[in-house]
Each structure stands twice: as C-alpha cells, then as structure tokens.
mmCIF file of C-alpha atoms and ligand atoms in Angstrom:
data_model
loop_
_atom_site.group_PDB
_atom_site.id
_atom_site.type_symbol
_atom_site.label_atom_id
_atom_site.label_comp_id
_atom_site.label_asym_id
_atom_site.label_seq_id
_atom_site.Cartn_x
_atom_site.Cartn_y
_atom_site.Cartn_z
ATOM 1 C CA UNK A 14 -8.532 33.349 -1.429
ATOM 2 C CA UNK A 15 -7.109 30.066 0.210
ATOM 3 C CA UNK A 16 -5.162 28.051 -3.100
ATOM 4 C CA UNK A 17 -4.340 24.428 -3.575
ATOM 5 C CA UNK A 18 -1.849 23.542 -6.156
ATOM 6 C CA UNK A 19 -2.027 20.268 -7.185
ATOM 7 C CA UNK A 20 1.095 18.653 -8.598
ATOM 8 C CA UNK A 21 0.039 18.184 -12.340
ATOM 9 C CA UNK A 22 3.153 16.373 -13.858
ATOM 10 C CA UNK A 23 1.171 13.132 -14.296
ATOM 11 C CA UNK A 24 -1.649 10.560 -12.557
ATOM 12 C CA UNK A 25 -5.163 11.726 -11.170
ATOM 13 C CA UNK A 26 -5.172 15.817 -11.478
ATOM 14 C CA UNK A 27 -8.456 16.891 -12.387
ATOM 15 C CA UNK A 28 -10.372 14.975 -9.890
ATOM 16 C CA UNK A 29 -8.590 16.274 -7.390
ATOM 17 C CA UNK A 30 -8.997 19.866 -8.768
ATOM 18 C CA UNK A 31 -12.647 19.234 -8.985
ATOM 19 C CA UNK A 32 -12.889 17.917 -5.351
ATOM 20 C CA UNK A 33 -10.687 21.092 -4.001
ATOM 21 C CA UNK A 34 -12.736 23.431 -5.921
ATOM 22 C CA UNK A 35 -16.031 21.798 -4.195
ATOM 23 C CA UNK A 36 -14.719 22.903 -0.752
ATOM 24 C CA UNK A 37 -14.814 26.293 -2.229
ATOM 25 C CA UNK A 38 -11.419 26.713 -2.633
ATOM 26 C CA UNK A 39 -9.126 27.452 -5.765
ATOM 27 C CA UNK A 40 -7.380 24.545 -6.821
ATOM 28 C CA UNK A 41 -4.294 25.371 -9.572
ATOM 29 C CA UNK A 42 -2.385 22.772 -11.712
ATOM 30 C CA UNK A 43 1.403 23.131 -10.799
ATOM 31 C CA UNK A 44 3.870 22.263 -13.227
ATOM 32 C CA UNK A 45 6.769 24.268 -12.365
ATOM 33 C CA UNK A 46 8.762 25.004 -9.239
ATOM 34 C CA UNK A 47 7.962 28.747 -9.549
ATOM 35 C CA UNK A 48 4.239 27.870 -8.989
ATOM 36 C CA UNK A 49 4.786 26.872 -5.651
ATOM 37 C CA UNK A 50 5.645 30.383 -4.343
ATOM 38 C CA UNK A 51 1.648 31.015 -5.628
ATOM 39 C CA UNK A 52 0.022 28.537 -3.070
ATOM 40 C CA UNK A 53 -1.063 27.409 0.446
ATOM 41 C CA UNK A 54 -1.047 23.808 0.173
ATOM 42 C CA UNK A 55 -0.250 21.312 -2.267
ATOM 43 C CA UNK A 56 -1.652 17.854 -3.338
ATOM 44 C CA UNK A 57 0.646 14.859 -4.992
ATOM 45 C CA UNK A 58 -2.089 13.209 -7.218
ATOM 46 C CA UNK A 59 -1.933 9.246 -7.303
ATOM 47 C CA UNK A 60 -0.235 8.135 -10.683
ATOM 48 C CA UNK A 61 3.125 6.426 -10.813
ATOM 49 C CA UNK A 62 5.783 6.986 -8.221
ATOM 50 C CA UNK A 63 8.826 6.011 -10.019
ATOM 51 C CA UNK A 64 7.199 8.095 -13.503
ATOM 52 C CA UNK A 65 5.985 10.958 -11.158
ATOM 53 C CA UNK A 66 9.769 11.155 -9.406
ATOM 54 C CA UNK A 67 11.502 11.418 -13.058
ATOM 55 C CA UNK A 68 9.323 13.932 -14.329
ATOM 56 C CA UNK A 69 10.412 16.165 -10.583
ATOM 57 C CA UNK A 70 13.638 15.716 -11.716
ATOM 58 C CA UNK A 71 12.979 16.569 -15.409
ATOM 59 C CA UNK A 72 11.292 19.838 -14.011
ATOM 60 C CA UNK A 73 13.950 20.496 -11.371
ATOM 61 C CA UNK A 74 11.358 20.585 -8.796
ATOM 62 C CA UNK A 75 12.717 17.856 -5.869
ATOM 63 C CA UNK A 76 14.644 20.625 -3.619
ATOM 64 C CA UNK A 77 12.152 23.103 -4.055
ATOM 65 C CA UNK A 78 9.234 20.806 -3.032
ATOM 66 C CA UNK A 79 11.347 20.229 0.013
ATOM 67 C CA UNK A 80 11.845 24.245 0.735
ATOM 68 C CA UNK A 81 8.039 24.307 0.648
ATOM 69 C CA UNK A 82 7.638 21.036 3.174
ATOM 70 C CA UNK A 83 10.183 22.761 5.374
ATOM 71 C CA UNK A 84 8.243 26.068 5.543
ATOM 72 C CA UNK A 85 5.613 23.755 7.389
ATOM 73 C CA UNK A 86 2.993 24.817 4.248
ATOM 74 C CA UNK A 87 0.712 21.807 3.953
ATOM 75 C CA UNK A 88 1.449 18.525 1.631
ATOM 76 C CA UNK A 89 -1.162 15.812 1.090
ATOM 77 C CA UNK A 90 0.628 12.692 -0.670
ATOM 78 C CA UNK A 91 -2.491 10.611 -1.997
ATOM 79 C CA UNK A 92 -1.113 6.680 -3.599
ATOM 80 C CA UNK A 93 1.509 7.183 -5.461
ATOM 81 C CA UNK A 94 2.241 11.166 -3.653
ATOM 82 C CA UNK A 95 2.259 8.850 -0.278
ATOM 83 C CA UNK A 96 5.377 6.810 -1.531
ATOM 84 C CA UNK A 97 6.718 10.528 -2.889
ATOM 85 C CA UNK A 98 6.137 12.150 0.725
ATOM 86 C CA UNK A 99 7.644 8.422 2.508
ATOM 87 C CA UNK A 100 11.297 8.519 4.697
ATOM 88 C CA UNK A 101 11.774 5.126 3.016
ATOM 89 C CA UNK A 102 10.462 2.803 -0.150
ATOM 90 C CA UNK A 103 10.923 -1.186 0.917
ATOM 91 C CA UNK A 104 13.343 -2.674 -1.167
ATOM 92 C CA UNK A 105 14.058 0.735 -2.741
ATOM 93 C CA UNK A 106 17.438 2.365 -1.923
ATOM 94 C CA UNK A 107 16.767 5.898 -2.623
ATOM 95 C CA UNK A 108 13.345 7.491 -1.545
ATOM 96 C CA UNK A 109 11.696 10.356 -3.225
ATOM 97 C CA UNK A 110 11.059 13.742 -1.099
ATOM 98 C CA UNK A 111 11.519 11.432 1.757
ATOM 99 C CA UNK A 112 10.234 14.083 4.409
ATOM 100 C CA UNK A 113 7.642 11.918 6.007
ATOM 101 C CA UNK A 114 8.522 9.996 8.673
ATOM 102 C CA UNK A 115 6.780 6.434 7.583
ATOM 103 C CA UNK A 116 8.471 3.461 5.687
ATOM 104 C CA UNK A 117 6.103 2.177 2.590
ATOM 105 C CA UNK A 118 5.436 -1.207 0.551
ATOM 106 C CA UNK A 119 4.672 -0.351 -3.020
ATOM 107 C CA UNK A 120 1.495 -2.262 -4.622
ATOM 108 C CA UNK A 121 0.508 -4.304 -1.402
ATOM 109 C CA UNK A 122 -2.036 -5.557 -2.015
ATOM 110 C CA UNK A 123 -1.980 -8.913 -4.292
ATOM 111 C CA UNK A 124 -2.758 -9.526 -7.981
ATOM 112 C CA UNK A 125 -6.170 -10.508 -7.550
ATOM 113 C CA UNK A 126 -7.454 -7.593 -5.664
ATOM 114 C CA UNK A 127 -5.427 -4.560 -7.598
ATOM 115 C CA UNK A 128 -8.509 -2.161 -6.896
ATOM 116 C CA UNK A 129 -11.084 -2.418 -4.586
ATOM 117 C CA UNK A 130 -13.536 -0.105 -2.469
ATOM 118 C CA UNK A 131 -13.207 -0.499 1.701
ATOM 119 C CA UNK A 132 -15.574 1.234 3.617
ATOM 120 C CA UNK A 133 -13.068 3.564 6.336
ATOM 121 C CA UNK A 134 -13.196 4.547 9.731
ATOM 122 C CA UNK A 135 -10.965 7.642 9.595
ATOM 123 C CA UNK A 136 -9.586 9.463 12.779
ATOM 124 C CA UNK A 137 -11.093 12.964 13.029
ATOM 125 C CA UNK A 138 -12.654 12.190 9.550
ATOM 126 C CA UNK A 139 -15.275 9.739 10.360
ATOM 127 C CA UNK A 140 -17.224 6.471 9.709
ATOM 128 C CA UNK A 141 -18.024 4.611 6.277
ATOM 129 C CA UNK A 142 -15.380 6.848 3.971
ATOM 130 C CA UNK A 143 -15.289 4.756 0.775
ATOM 131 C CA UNK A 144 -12.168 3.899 0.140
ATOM 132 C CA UNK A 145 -10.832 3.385 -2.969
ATOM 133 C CA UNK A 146 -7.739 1.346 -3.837
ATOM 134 C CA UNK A 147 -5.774 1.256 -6.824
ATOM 135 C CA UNK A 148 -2.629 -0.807 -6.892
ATOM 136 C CA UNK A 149 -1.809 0.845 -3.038
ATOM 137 C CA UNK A 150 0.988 0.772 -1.230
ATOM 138 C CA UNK A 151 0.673 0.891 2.861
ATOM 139 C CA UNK A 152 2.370 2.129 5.685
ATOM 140 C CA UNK A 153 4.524 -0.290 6.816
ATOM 141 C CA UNK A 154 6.133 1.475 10.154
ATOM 142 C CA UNK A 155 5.484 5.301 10.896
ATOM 143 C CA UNK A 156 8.023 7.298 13.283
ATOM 144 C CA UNK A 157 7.314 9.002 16.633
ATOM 145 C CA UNK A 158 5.926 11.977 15.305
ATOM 146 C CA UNK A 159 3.528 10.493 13.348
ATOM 147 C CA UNK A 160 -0.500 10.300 14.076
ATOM 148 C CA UNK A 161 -2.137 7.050 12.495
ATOM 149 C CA UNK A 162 -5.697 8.337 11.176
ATOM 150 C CA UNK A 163 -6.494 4.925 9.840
ATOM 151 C CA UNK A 164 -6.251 1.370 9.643
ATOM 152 C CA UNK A 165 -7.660 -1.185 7.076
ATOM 153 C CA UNK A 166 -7.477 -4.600 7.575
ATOM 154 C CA UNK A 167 -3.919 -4.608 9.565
ATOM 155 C CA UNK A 168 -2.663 -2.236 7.507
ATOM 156 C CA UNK A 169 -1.937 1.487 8.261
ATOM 157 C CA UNK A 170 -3.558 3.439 5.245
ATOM 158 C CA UNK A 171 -3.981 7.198 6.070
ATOM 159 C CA UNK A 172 -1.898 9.221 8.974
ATOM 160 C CA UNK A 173 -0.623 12.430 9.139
ATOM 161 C CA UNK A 174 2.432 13.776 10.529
ATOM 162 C CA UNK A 175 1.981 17.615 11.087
ATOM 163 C CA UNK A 176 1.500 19.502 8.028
ATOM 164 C CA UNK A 177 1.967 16.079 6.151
ATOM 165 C CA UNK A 178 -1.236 13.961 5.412
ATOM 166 C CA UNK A 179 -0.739 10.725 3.441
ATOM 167 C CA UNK A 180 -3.238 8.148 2.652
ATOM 168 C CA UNK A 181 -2.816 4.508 0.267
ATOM 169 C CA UNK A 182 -6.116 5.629 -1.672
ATOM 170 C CA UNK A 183 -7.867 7.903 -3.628
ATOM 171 C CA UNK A 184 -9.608 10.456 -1.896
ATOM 172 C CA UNK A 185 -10.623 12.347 -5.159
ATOM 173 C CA UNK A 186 -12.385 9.461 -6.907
ATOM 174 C CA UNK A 187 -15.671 9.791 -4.591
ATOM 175 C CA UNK A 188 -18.344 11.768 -4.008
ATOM 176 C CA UNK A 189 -17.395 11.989 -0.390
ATOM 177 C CA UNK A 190 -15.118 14.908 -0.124
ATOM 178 C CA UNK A 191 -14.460 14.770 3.796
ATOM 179 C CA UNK A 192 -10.669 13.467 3.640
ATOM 180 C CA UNK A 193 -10.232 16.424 1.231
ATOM 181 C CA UNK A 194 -12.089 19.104 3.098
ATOM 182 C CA UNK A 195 -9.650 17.644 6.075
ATOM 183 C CA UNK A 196 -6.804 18.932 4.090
ATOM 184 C CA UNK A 197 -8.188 22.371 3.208
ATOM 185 C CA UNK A 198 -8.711 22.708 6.933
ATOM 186 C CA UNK A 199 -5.180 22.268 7.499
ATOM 187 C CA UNK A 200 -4.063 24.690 4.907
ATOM 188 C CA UNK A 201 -6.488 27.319 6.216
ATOM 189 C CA UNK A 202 -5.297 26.504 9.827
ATOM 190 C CA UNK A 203 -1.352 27.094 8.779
ATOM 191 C CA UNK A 204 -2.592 30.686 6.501
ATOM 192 C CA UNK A 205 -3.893 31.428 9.958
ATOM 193 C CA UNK A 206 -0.854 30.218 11.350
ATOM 194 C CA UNK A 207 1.766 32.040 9.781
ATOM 195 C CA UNK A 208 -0.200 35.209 9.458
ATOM 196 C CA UNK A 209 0.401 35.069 13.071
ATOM 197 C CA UNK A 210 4.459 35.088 12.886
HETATM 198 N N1 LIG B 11 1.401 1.530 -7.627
HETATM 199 C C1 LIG B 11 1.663 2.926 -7.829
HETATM 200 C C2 LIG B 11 3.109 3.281 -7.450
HETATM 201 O O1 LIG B 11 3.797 2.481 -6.918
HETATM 202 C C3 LIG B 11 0.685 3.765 -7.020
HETATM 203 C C4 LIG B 11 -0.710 3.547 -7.502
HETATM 204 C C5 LIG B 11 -1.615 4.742 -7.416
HETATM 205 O O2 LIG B 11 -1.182 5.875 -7.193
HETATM 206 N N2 LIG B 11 -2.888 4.494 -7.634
HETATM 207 O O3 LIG B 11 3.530 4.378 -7.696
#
C-alpha cells in the first residue's frame, strides 16, 4: 500500500494525516530519519519554519531529507514546509533543505490580513480551491525548471518543480482534498516510476 509520511516534528500534522488517509492512502507521522526509508512521499506540515528547521537539526534529519529529495521520491512543502523546500529565504542568509528552485518572502502578507480564505484557480487542479492563508509566505522568483500552478493576486502561491510541490497555504484545513489527492498522484506515479528502473 502507497504511504505518506508526514513530517510530525511540529505545526499542522493530523489534518494532513486525515486528508491523506481520505485519498485512501496510509498516511504515517515521521519523527525520525529512519522513518523515511518506510515511505513513498512525504509532506512538510505548515507550522514554524525557523522552529520546524531546529527541531531537523535536533533530530539529525536535514541530510537525510535531502538523500530522500535526491532519490526523486515526492516532497510536498505546504506554508511553513514551502520556505523548508525554498533555494533561498529573503533577507535570510542560510536556507533550510534549500532543494527547490524558488526564492521566498516569509509572512507576506500584511498585519491586517494574517489569515484569510482566496478562492484558487490551480493548474491541473482546478477552479474555486479555497485557499486558506495563515501568516504565508509567497514565491517571490522560481528557476527554469520550475512549473507555476498558481497565482493569487500577483503573487505566485503553489508550483511544482518535478517531484517537488510547494504551495503558501493550507491544503489540509478544507474539505476540498484535490491539491492533496494531486500529491498522492505524484507519489503513485514515481512507485510506478521506479518500479520501472
Ligand atoms: N509564517 C510561518 C513561517 O514563516 C509560516 C506560517 C504557516 O506555516 N502557516 O514559518
């Protein structure tokens, strides 16, 4: 059976396990780097970059988050997992994972409007996703290799970059689960994929 790890060392796990597990699809909380070897794909949860970064560090889990990124096994970086998954963090010297080719802006959107709901026209996804935004960064600048899925008032908030998906809001806190069933579609696509090798 196809298995999504989720990336449980802090933020928004459960929702995300409960929207994996809806696609019919195990969903498993990772908190160790020995977990990975166990799954397909792997979600970082929204939460706190900077918290979420010191607690991969605490765990010893930065390099081998990489080795699984580099074995082309699926990542989707949701909020604070986009700015994880990011190349670079503006007006940040070091990044995170740093694997995806896109340069972020932390909490971009103003004081007044920290959260708010945006109905989403999503590449390949489709119309009217409800988009929820908490504190969210954007996408400032993505490289060559990267696909924009979406766009929200100027600002590029979901796009993908082979097996790397990324979007500025929170996929898991709706009952629309198509940006999630997107990503278990990738995952099964790349089981397929390396069966093949
Ligand atoms: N503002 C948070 C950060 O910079 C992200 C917010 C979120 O994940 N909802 O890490």
């Amino acid at each position: 059976m196809t298995k999504i790890g989720i990336l449980a060392l802090q933020g928004a796990v459960r929702e995300h396990a409960a929207a994996i597990r809806k696609c019919g699809v195990e969903a498993v909380e990772v908190k160790s780097a020995e977990e990975l070897q166990y799954i397909d794909g792997l979600i970082l949860p929204g939460g706190e970059s900077t918290t979420m970064r010191r607690l991969i560090d605490t765990y010893d889990m930065l390099k081998p988050l990489k080795r699984f990124i580099s074995v082309d096994k699926p990542v989707f970086g949701t909020c604070a997992g986009l700015i994880l998954l990011a190349r670079s963090i503006e007006g940040q010297e070091e990044n995170h994972i740093g694997m995806m080719d896109i340069v972020v802006r932390r909490n971009s959107y103003g004081r007044q409007i920290q959260s708010f709901e945006a109905n989403l026209n999503i590449k390949d996804i489709g119309q009217d996703f409800p988009g929820v935004f908490i504190r969210a960064p954007h996408i400032v600048k993505v490289g060559e290799g990267v696909e924009i899925l979406c766009e929200h008032d100027g600002k590029i908030v979901m796009a993908r970059q082979d097996s790397l998906l990324a979007c500025a809001f929170h996929p898991e806190l709706t009952d629309d689960n198509r940006a999630i069933s997107y990503f278990v579609k990738m995952v099964r696509a790349s089981i397929i994929a390396r069966n093949k090798l």
